[in-house]
mmCIF file of C-alpha atoms in Angstrom:
data_model
loop_
_atom_site.group_PDB
_atom_site.id
_atom_site.type_symbol
_atom_site.label_atom_id
_atom_site.label_comp_id
_atom_site.label_asym_id
_atom_site.label_seq_id
_atom_site.Cartn_x
_atom_site.Cartn_y
_atom_site.Cartn_z
ATOM 1 C CA MET A 1 -67.043 -126.864 151.559
ATOM 2 C CA GLY A 2 -65.138 -129.870 152.491
ATOM 3 C CA ARG A 3 -68.510 -132.192 152.181
ATOM 4 C CA TRP A 4 -69.354 -130.684 148.960
ATOM 5 C CA ASP A 5 -65.667 -131.667 147.890
ATOM 6 C CA THR A 6 -65.773 -135.121 149.043
ATOM 7 C CA ARG A 7 -69.185 -135.985 147.477
ATOM 8 C CA TYR A 8 -68.678 -134.452 143.946
ATOM 9 C CA THR A 9 -65.106 -134.303 143.166
ATOM 10 C CA PRO A 10 -64.602 -137.815 142.298
ATOM 11 C CA TYR A 11 -67.494 -137.257 139.825
ATOM 12 C CA LEU A 12 -65.456 -134.364 138.335
ATOM 13 C CA ALA A 13 -62.568 -136.442 137.716
ATOM 14 C CA ILE A 14 -64.391 -138.893 135.740
ATOM 15 C CA ALA A 15 -66.602 -136.380 133.889
ATOM 16 C CA PRO A 16 -64.166 -135.663 131.133
ATOM 17 C CA PHE A 17 -64.262 -139.738 130.030
ATOM 18 C CA PHE A 18 -67.937 -139.483 129.706
ATOM 19 C CA VAL A 19 -68.244 -136.187 127.996
ATOM 20 C CA VAL A 20 -65.738 -137.400 125.400
ATOM 21 C CA PHE A 21 -67.213 -140.754 125.050
ATOM 22 C CA GLY A 22 -70.922 -139.268 124.703
ATOM 23 C CA ILE A 23 -69.352 -136.925 121.983
ATOM 24 C CA PHE A 24 -67.049 -139.518 119.844
ATOM 25 C CA GLY A 25 -68.893 -142.502 121.027
ATOM 26 C CA LEU A 26 -72.542 -142.574 121.914
ATOM 27 C CA TYR A 27 -73.926 -139.687 119.834
ATOM 28 C CA PRO A 28 -72.304 -141.098 116.388
ATOM 29 C CA LEU A 29 -73.759 -144.692 117.477
ATOM 30 C CA LEU A 30 -77.395 -143.292 118.110
ATOM 31 C CA TYR A 31 -76.981 -141.094 115.077
ATOM 32 C CA THR A 32 -76.065 -144.158 112.930
ATOM 33 C CA ALA A 33 -78.880 -145.893 114.338
ATOM 34 C CA TRP A 34 -81.017 -143.127 112.859
ATOM 35 C CA VAL A 35 -79.348 -142.890 109.230
ATOM 36 C CA SER A 36 -80.254 -146.809 109.088
ATOM 37 C CA LEU A 37 -83.719 -145.783 109.248
ATOM 38 C CA HIS A 38 -83.885 -143.417 106.233
ATOM 39 C CA ASP A 39 -82.887 -143.770 102.622
ATOM 40 C CA TRP A 40 -79.611 -141.371 103.050
ATOM 41 C CA GLN A 41 -77.397 -140.860 100.499
ATOM 42 C CA LEU A 42 -73.746 -139.478 101.723
ATOM 43 C CA VAL A 43 -74.177 -136.532 99.500
ATOM 44 C CA ASP A 44 -77.856 -135.515 99.219
ATOM 45 C CA GLY A 45 -78.528 -136.595 102.692
ATOM 46 C CA ALA A 46 -81.846 -137.782 103.704
ATOM 47 C CA GLN A 47 -84.186 -138.938 101.078
ATOM 48 C CA GLY A 48 -87.055 -140.154 103.447
ATOM 49 C CA PHE A 49 -87.838 -142.449 106.419
ATOM 50 C CA VAL A 50 -87.998 -146.014 105.453
ATOM 51 C CA GLY A 51 -88.021 -147.926 108.855
ATOM 52 C CA LEU A 52 -86.392 -151.439 108.582
ATOM 53 C CA GLU A 53 -86.168 -151.358 105.026
ATOM 54 C CA ASN A 54 -82.384 -151.149 104.855
ATOM 55 C CA PHE A 55 -82.303 -154.213 107.303
ATOM 56 C CA ARG A 56 -84.636 -156.463 105.321
ATOM 57 C CA GLU A 57 -82.544 -155.627 102.158
ATOM 58 C CA LEU A 58 -79.444 -156.236 104.135
ATOM 59 C CA PHE A 59 -80.371 -159.700 105.232
ATOM 60 C CA GLY A 60 -81.412 -160.828 101.637
ATOM 61 C CA ASP A 61 -78.048 -159.377 100.319
ATOM 62 C CA PRO A 62 -75.649 -162.338 99.049
ATOM 63 C CA HIS A 63 -72.810 -160.082 99.362
ATOM 64 C CA PHE A 64 -73.657 -159.339 103.148
ATOM 65 C CA TRP A 65 -73.568 -163.108 104.014
ATOM 66 C CA ASN A 66 -70.375 -163.542 101.703
ATOM 67 C CA ALA A 67 -68.801 -160.750 103.796
ATOM 68 C CA LEU A 68 -70.033 -162.311 107.009
ATOM 69 C CA GLY A 69 -68.384 -165.615 106.373
ATOM 70 C CA ASN A 70 -65.339 -164.182 105.331
ATOM 71 C CA THR A 71 -64.789 -162.247 108.458
ATOM 72 C CA VAL A 72 -65.691 -165.163 110.746
ATOM 73 C CA SER A 73 -63.323 -166.827 108.536
ATOM 74 C CA LEU A 74 -60.438 -164.391 108.998
ATOM 75 C CA PHE A 75 -61.351 -163.987 112.588
ATOM 76 C CA VAL A 76 -61.212 -167.655 113.538
ATOM 77 C CA LEU A 77 -58.081 -168.309 111.667
ATOM 78 C CA SER A 78 -55.900 -164.936 112.793
ATOM 79 C CA THR A 79 -57.321 -164.791 116.611
ATOM 80 C CA VAL A 80 -57.143 -168.212 117.783
ATOM 81 C CA PRO A 81 -53.365 -169.356 116.823
ATOM 82 C CA GLN A 82 -52.374 -165.506 117.597
ATOM 83 C CA LEU A 83 -53.205 -166.178 121.337
ATOM 84 C CA LEU A 84 -52.115 -169.444 121.710
ATOM 85 C CA ALA A 85 -48.675 -168.235 120.116
ATOM 86 C CA ALA A 86 -48.936 -165.163 122.132
ATOM 87 C CA LEU A 87 -49.323 -167.230 125.430
ATOM 88 C CA GLY A 88 -46.343 -169.581 124.592
ATOM 89 C CA LEU A 89 -44.259 -166.775 123.578
ATOM 90 C CA ALA A 90 -45.118 -165.028 126.735
ATOM 91 C CA ALA A 91 -44.069 -168.041 128.623
ATOM 92 C CA LEU A 92 -40.567 -167.980 126.983
ATOM 93 C CA LEU A 93 -39.952 -164.608 127.697
ATOM 94 C CA ASP A 94 -40.785 -165.073 131.214
ATOM 95 C CA ARG A 95 -37.743 -167.613 131.658
ATOM 96 C CA GLY A 96 -34.411 -166.176 132.486
ATOM 97 C CA LEU A 97 -33.063 -165.289 128.859
ATOM 98 C CA ARG A 98 -30.318 -163.576 128.209
ATOM 99 C CA GLY A 99 -30.663 -160.275 126.725
ATOM 100 C CA ARG A 100 -34.783 -160.220 127.978
ATOM 101 C CA ALA A 101 -34.971 -156.664 127.364
ATOM 102 C CA PHE A 102 -33.682 -156.813 123.694
ATOM 103 C CA TRP A 103 -36.065 -159.887 122.966
ATOM 104 C CA ARG A 104 -39.183 -158.134 124.868
ATOM 105 C CA ALA A 105 -38.677 -155.075 122.721
ATOM 106 C CA GLY A 106 -38.371 -157.206 119.506
ATOM 107 C CA VAL A 107 -41.509 -158.709 119.776
ATOM 108 C CA LEU A 108 -43.525 -155.496 119.668
ATOM 109 C CA LEU A 109 -41.823 -154.234 116.600
ATOM 110 C CA PRO A 110 -44.197 -155.666 114.112
ATOM 111 C CA ASN A 111 -46.772 -153.635 115.914
ATOM 112 C CA VAL A 112 -44.950 -150.483 115.651
ATOM 113 C CA ILE A 113 -44.212 -150.962 111.768
ATOM 114 C CA SER A 114 -46.638 -148.940 109.502
ATOM 115 C CA VAL A 115 -49.723 -151.307 108.264
ATOM 116 C CA ALA A 116 -49.220 -150.300 105.045
ATOM 117 C CA ALA A 117 -45.481 -151.144 104.769
ATOM 118 C CA VAL A 118 -46.352 -154.747 106.313
ATOM 119 C CA ALA A 119 -48.961 -155.123 103.611
ATOM 120 C CA LEU A 120 -46.219 -154.352 100.998
ATOM 121 C CA VAL A 121 -43.702 -157.010 102.159
ATOM 122 C CA PHE A 122 -46.823 -159.708 102.569
ATOM 123 C CA ALA A 123 -47.852 -158.876 99.240
ATOM 124 C CA GLN A 124 -44.274 -159.707 97.687
ATOM 125 C CA LEU A 125 -44.168 -162.641 100.161
ATOM 126 C CA PHE A 126 -47.379 -164.524 98.695
ATOM 127 C CA GLY A 127 -46.832 -163.214 95.172
ATOM 128 C CA ARG A 128 -48.319 -165.794 92.769
ATOM 129 C CA ASP A 129 -45.263 -165.667 90.209
ATOM 130 C CA PHE A 130 -42.176 -164.780 92.511
ATOM 131 C CA GLY A 131 -43.485 -164.743 95.781
ATOM 132 C CA ILE A 132 -40.915 -166.146 98.609
ATOM 133 C CA VAL A 133 -43.878 -168.354 99.896
ATOM 134 C CA ASN A 134 -44.448 -169.992 96.596
ATOM 135 C CA GLY A 135 -40.653 -170.309 95.995
ATOM 136 C CA LEU A 136 -40.614 -172.322 99.041
ATOM 137 C CA LEU A 137 -43.493 -174.767 98.351
ATOM 138 C CA GLY A 138 -41.600 -175.460 95.027
ATOM 139 C CA PHE A 139 -38.827 -176.994 96.596
ATOM 140 C CA PHE A 140 -41.499 -179.700 97.883
ATOM 141 C CA GLY A 141 -43.088 -180.159 94.657
ATOM 142 C CA ILE A 142 -45.699 -177.987 95.704
ATOM 143 C CA ASP A 143 -47.436 -176.099 92.422
ATOM 144 C CA PRO A 144 -47.524 -172.302 93.020
ATOM 145 C CA VAL A 145 -50.897 -170.933 94.794
ATOM 146 C CA ASP A 146 -52.600 -168.064 93.751
ATOM 147 C CA TRP A 147 -53.003 -166.608 96.909
ATOM 148 C CA ARG A 148 -55.374 -163.379 95.767
ATOM 149 C CA ALA A 149 -57.561 -165.618 93.828
ATOM 150 C CA GLU A 150 -58.387 -168.365 96.255
ATOM 151 C CA THR A 151 -60.470 -167.974 99.059
ATOM 152 C CA TRP A 152 -59.235 -170.014 101.551
ATOM 153 C CA ALA A 153 -55.425 -169.372 100.336
ATOM 154 C CA SER A 154 -56.156 -165.663 100.555
ATOM 155 C CA HIS A 155 -57.782 -166.243 104.162
ATOM 156 C CA LEU A 156 -54.599 -167.555 104.950
ATOM 157 C CA ALA A 157 -52.402 -165.212 104.018
ATOM 158 C CA ILE A 158 -54.165 -162.397 105.316
ATOM 159 C CA SER A 159 -54.711 -164.276 108.765
ATOM 160 C CA SER A 160 -50.679 -164.603 108.701
ATOM 161 C CA MET A 161 -50.315 -160.946 108.320
ATOM 162 C CA VAL A 162 -52.711 -160.534 111.345
ATOM 163 C CA MET A 163 -50.961 -162.962 113.458
ATOM 164 C CA TRP A 164 -47.591 -161.364 112.622
ATOM 165 C CA ARG A 165 -48.777 -157.870 113.463
ATOM 166 C CA TRP A 166 -50.385 -158.699 116.916
ATOM 167 C CA THR A 167 -48.618 -161.803 118.369
ATOM 168 C CA GLY A 168 -46.119 -160.088 120.133
ATOM 169 C CA TYR A 169 -48.463 -157.266 121.215
ATOM 170 C CA ASN A 170 -50.405 -159.674 123.327
ATOM 171 C CA ALA A 171 -47.492 -161.537 124.346
ATOM 172 C CA LEU A 172 -46.243 -158.314 126.168
ATOM 173 C CA ILE A 173 -49.714 -158.075 128.025
ATOM 174 C CA TYR A 174 -49.270 -161.801 128.779
ATOM 175 C CA LEU A 175 -45.636 -161.385 130.135
ATOM 176 C CA ALA A 176 -46.574 -158.368 132.251
ATOM 177 C CA ALA A 177 -49.487 -160.429 133.807
ATOM 178 C CA MET A 178 -47.217 -163.706 134.338
ATOM 179 C CA GLN A 179 -44.664 -161.429 136.356
ATOM 180 C CA SER A 180 -47.065 -160.496 138.971
ATOM 181 C CA VAL A 181 -47.834 -164.241 139.969
ATOM 182 C CA PRO A 182 -46.453 -165.198 143.264
ATOM 183 C CA LYS A 183 -43.073 -167.105 142.778
ATOM 184 C CA ASP A 184 -43.884 -168.984 145.764
ATOM 185 C CA MET A 185 -46.591 -170.881 143.654
ATOM 186 C CA TYR A 186 -44.125 -172.121 141.477
ATOM 187 C CA GLU A 187 -41.811 -173.381 144.002
ATOM 188 C CA SER A 188 -44.059 -175.108 145.611
ATOM 189 C CA ALA A 189 -45.318 -177.139 142.702
ATOM 190 C CA MET A 190 -41.793 -177.732 141.506
ATOM 191 C CA LEU A 191 -41.132 -179.127 144.847
ATOM 192 C CA ASP A 192 -44.194 -181.346 144.515
ATOM 193 C CA GLY A 193 -42.438 -182.723 141.546
ATOM 194 C CA ALA A 194 -44.613 -181.047 138.698
ATOM 195 C CA SER A 195 -43.561 -180.377 135.338
ATOM 196 C CA ARG A 196 -42.981 -177.051 133.597
ATOM 197 C CA TRP A 197 -45.666 -177.790 131.498
ATOM 198 C CA ARG A 198 -47.856 -178.786 134.750
ATOM 199 C CA VAL A 199 -47.054 -175.738 136.356
ATOM 200 C CA PHE A 200 -47.852 -173.570 133.422
ATOM 201 C CA TRP A 201 -51.491 -174.664 132.831
ATOM 202 C CA SER A 202 -52.102 -175.466 136.466
ATOM 203 C CA ILE A 203 -50.845 -172.226 137.942
ATOM 204 C CA THR A 204 -49.803 -169.605 135.093
ATOM 205 C CA VAL A 205 -53.023 -169.872 133.281
ATOM 206 C CA PRO A 206 -55.630 -169.822 135.901
ATOM 207 C CA SER A 207 -53.667 -167.056 137.474
ATOM 208 C CA ILE A 208 -53.845 -164.901 134.579
ATOM 209 C CA ARG A 209 -57.123 -165.375 133.580
ATOM 210 C CA PRO A 210 -58.535 -161.746 133.568
ATOM 211 C CA THR A 211 -55.645 -160.853 131.130
ATOM 212 C CA ILE A 212 -56.789 -163.682 128.837
ATOM 213 C CA LEU A 213 -60.495 -162.503 128.992
ATOM 214 C CA PHE A 214 -59.138 -159.192 128.049
ATOM 215 C CA THR A 215 -57.207 -160.139 125.354
ATOM 216 C CA VAL A 216 -60.060 -162.404 123.832
ATOM 217 C CA ILE A 217 -62.623 -159.507 123.869
ATOM 218 C CA VAL A 218 -60.176 -156.860 122.447
ATOM 219 C CA SER A 219 -58.834 -159.151 119.867
ATOM 220 C CA THR A 220 -62.848 -160.371 118.986
ATOM 221 C CA ILE A 221 -63.386 -156.732 118.461
ATOM 222 C CA GLY A 222 -60.294 -156.181 116.224
ATOM 223 C CA GLY A 223 -60.981 -159.611 114.475
ATOM 224 C CA MET A 224 -64.682 -158.720 113.575
ATOM 225 C CA GLN A 225 -63.620 -155.145 112.230
ATOM 226 C CA LEU A 226 -60.780 -156.248 110.104
ATOM 227 C CA PHE A 227 -60.274 -153.790 107.080
ATOM 228 C CA VAL A 228 -56.631 -152.503 106.483
ATOM 229 C CA GLU A 229 -55.025 -155.983 105.867
ATOM 230 C CA PRO A 230 -57.494 -157.661 103.443
ATOM 231 C CA GLN A 231 -58.119 -153.935 101.971
ATOM 232 C CA LEU A 232 -54.197 -153.355 101.117
ATOM 233 C CA PHE A 233 -53.761 -157.227 100.351
ATOM 234 C CA ASP A 234 -55.396 -156.537 96.877
ATOM 235 C CA PRO A 235 -53.309 -153.793 95.275
ATOM 236 C CA GLY A 236 -55.698 -153.341 92.483
ATOM 237 C CA GLY A 237 -58.997 -153.246 94.437
ATOM 238 C CA THR A 238 -57.954 -150.876 97.040
ATOM 239 C CA ALA A 239 -60.103 -147.921 96.048
ATOM 240 C CA THR A 240 -63.190 -150.455 95.672
ATOM 241 C CA GLY A 241 -63.022 -152.426 98.602
ATOM 242 C CA THR A 242 -64.421 -155.444 96.829
ATOM 243 C CA GLY A 243 -61.872 -157.813 98.265
ATOM 244 C CA GLY A 244 -60.535 -159.451 94.992
ATOM 245 C CA ALA A 245 -62.464 -160.022 91.846
ATOM 246 C CA ASP A 246 -65.085 -162.580 93.457
ATOM 247 C CA ARG A 247 -65.361 -160.634 96.864
ATOM 248 C CA GLN A 248 -63.355 -163.694 98.120
ATOM 249 C CA PHE A 249 -61.905 -161.779 100.752
ATOM 250 C CA GLN A 250 -64.181 -158.764 101.490
ATOM 251 C CA THR A 251 -65.207 -158.618 104.867
ATOM 252 C CA LEU A 252 -67.890 -156.681 106.843
ATOM 253 C CA VAL A 253 -66.069 -153.186 107.300
ATOM 254 C CA MET A 254 -65.032 -153.620 103.606
ATOM 255 C CA TYR A 255 -68.459 -153.828 102.386
ATOM 256 C CA LEU A 256 -69.368 -150.882 104.558
ATOM 257 C CA TYR A 257 -66.806 -149.132 102.700
ATOM 258 C CA GLU A 258 -68.047 -149.960 99.461
ATOM 259 C CA LYS A 259 -71.527 -149.056 100.123
ATOM 260 C CA GLY A 260 -70.897 -145.909 101.922
ATOM 261 C CA PHE A 261 -67.860 -144.425 100.467
ATOM 262 C CA ARG A 262 -67.963 -145.922 96.797
ATOM 263 C CA LEU A 263 -71.682 -145.925 96.478
ATOM 264 C CA PHE A 264 -72.789 -143.195 98.994
ATOM 265 C CA ASP A 265 -75.195 -145.458 100.575
ATOM 266 C CA ALA A 266 -75.143 -144.150 103.986
ATOM 267 C CA GLY A 267 -78.643 -145.667 105.149
ATOM 268 C CA TYR A 268 -77.628 -149.230 104.057
ATOM 269 C CA SER A 269 -74.141 -148.513 105.032
ATOM 270 C CA SER A 270 -75.670 -147.730 108.589
ATOM 271 C CA ALA A 271 -77.545 -150.606 108.800
ATOM 272 C CA ILE A 272 -74.350 -152.865 107.997
ATOM 273 C CA ALA A 273 -72.751 -150.868 110.977
ATOM 274 C CA TRP A 274 -75.254 -151.836 113.695
ATOM 275 C CA VAL A 275 -75.562 -155.230 112.671
ATOM 276 C CA LEU A 276 -71.784 -155.477 112.805
ATOM 277 C CA PHE A 277 -72.107 -153.898 116.262
ATOM 278 C CA MET A 278 -74.302 -156.412 117.569
ATOM 279 C CA LEU A 279 -72.345 -159.199 116.000
ATOM 280 C CA ILE A 280 -69.511 -157.830 117.973
ATOM 281 C CA LEU A 281 -71.231 -157.743 121.051
ATOM 282 C CA LEU A 282 -72.733 -161.380 120.806
ATOM 283 C CA VAL A 283 -69.344 -162.759 119.799
ATOM 284 C CA ALA A 284 -67.484 -161.178 122.688
ATOM 285 C CA LEU A 285 -69.818 -162.081 125.178
ATOM 286 C CA LEU A 286 -69.892 -165.746 123.965
ATOM 287 C CA ASN A 287 -65.971 -165.834 123.734
ATOM 288 C CA PHE A 288 -66.090 -164.108 127.432
ATOM 289 C CA THR A 289 -68.028 -166.989 128.472
ATOM 290 C CA LEU A 290 -66.352 -170.138 127.229
ATOM 291 C CA THR A 291 -62.807 -168.413 128.068
ATOM 292 C CA ARG A 292 -63.945 -167.960 131.704
ATOM 293 C CA ARG A 293 -65.325 -171.728 131.983
ATOM 294 C CA ILE A 294 -62.237 -173.015 130.293
ATOM 295 C CA ALA A 295 -60.079 -171.010 132.335
ATOM 296 C CA SER A 296 -61.820 -171.926 135.851
ATOM 297 C CA LYS A 297 -61.884 -175.574 134.616
ATOM 298 C CA GLY A 298 -58.132 -175.328 134.052
#
């Protein structure tokens, strides 16, 4: 019994994770792949096997490529500045500030606020006629911007919303990693005459490389699955998921929502889901490789 306990108890301990993953992760993934190979209506069910027809139609769909371009644009505009800002914010919080607990709790506040409330606030900030941002631009003689009607303007507005929500969260993750860096490394660098800037890039960043890789991968997954912020940014089109009158900020997940839950085409939306899955996997691997090389060179 003792030998059986030693050999099999660890497997029993980790079994709940794999059971839950199999039910709520692996099974839906495989079932979605099966649905994508059928003409499948959300209400009426399967209408027949069509093979890769949904994928062929998808790659010839201009709305899909538009949504893909919007997704990549929003991902880059929100994720890259967000992680850089989080890194800088974590470095500030790692210093001996007064009221450190207050500041550390404060940076997490945007993440715990309801995303619906955040969207309402930013909708007012970026309003065309009475928005605060346009009011500030007016002081510099810049004409008001219709943030919802123009592609790049809407992308900047939505990206600012995403950055506001997640910068503090990533900063606390970086801060926890920074506090585990041995202090004697900093002391040795200071004795050698290294500046704070040099210490940060030569000691801090390489030391927290695994944490940076983690945030890059998680942010990639979240950025490619962006849905709530752009969906709520368009109050008039919230139910349709079109992302503006000209689909100027419709993401892939919004297009999936439109096809699957407004037009009830489950087969087509499942094909979108699988293409999105492969894109996230590809971009995450690319980011992992690039970040690891940059960090190792630093």
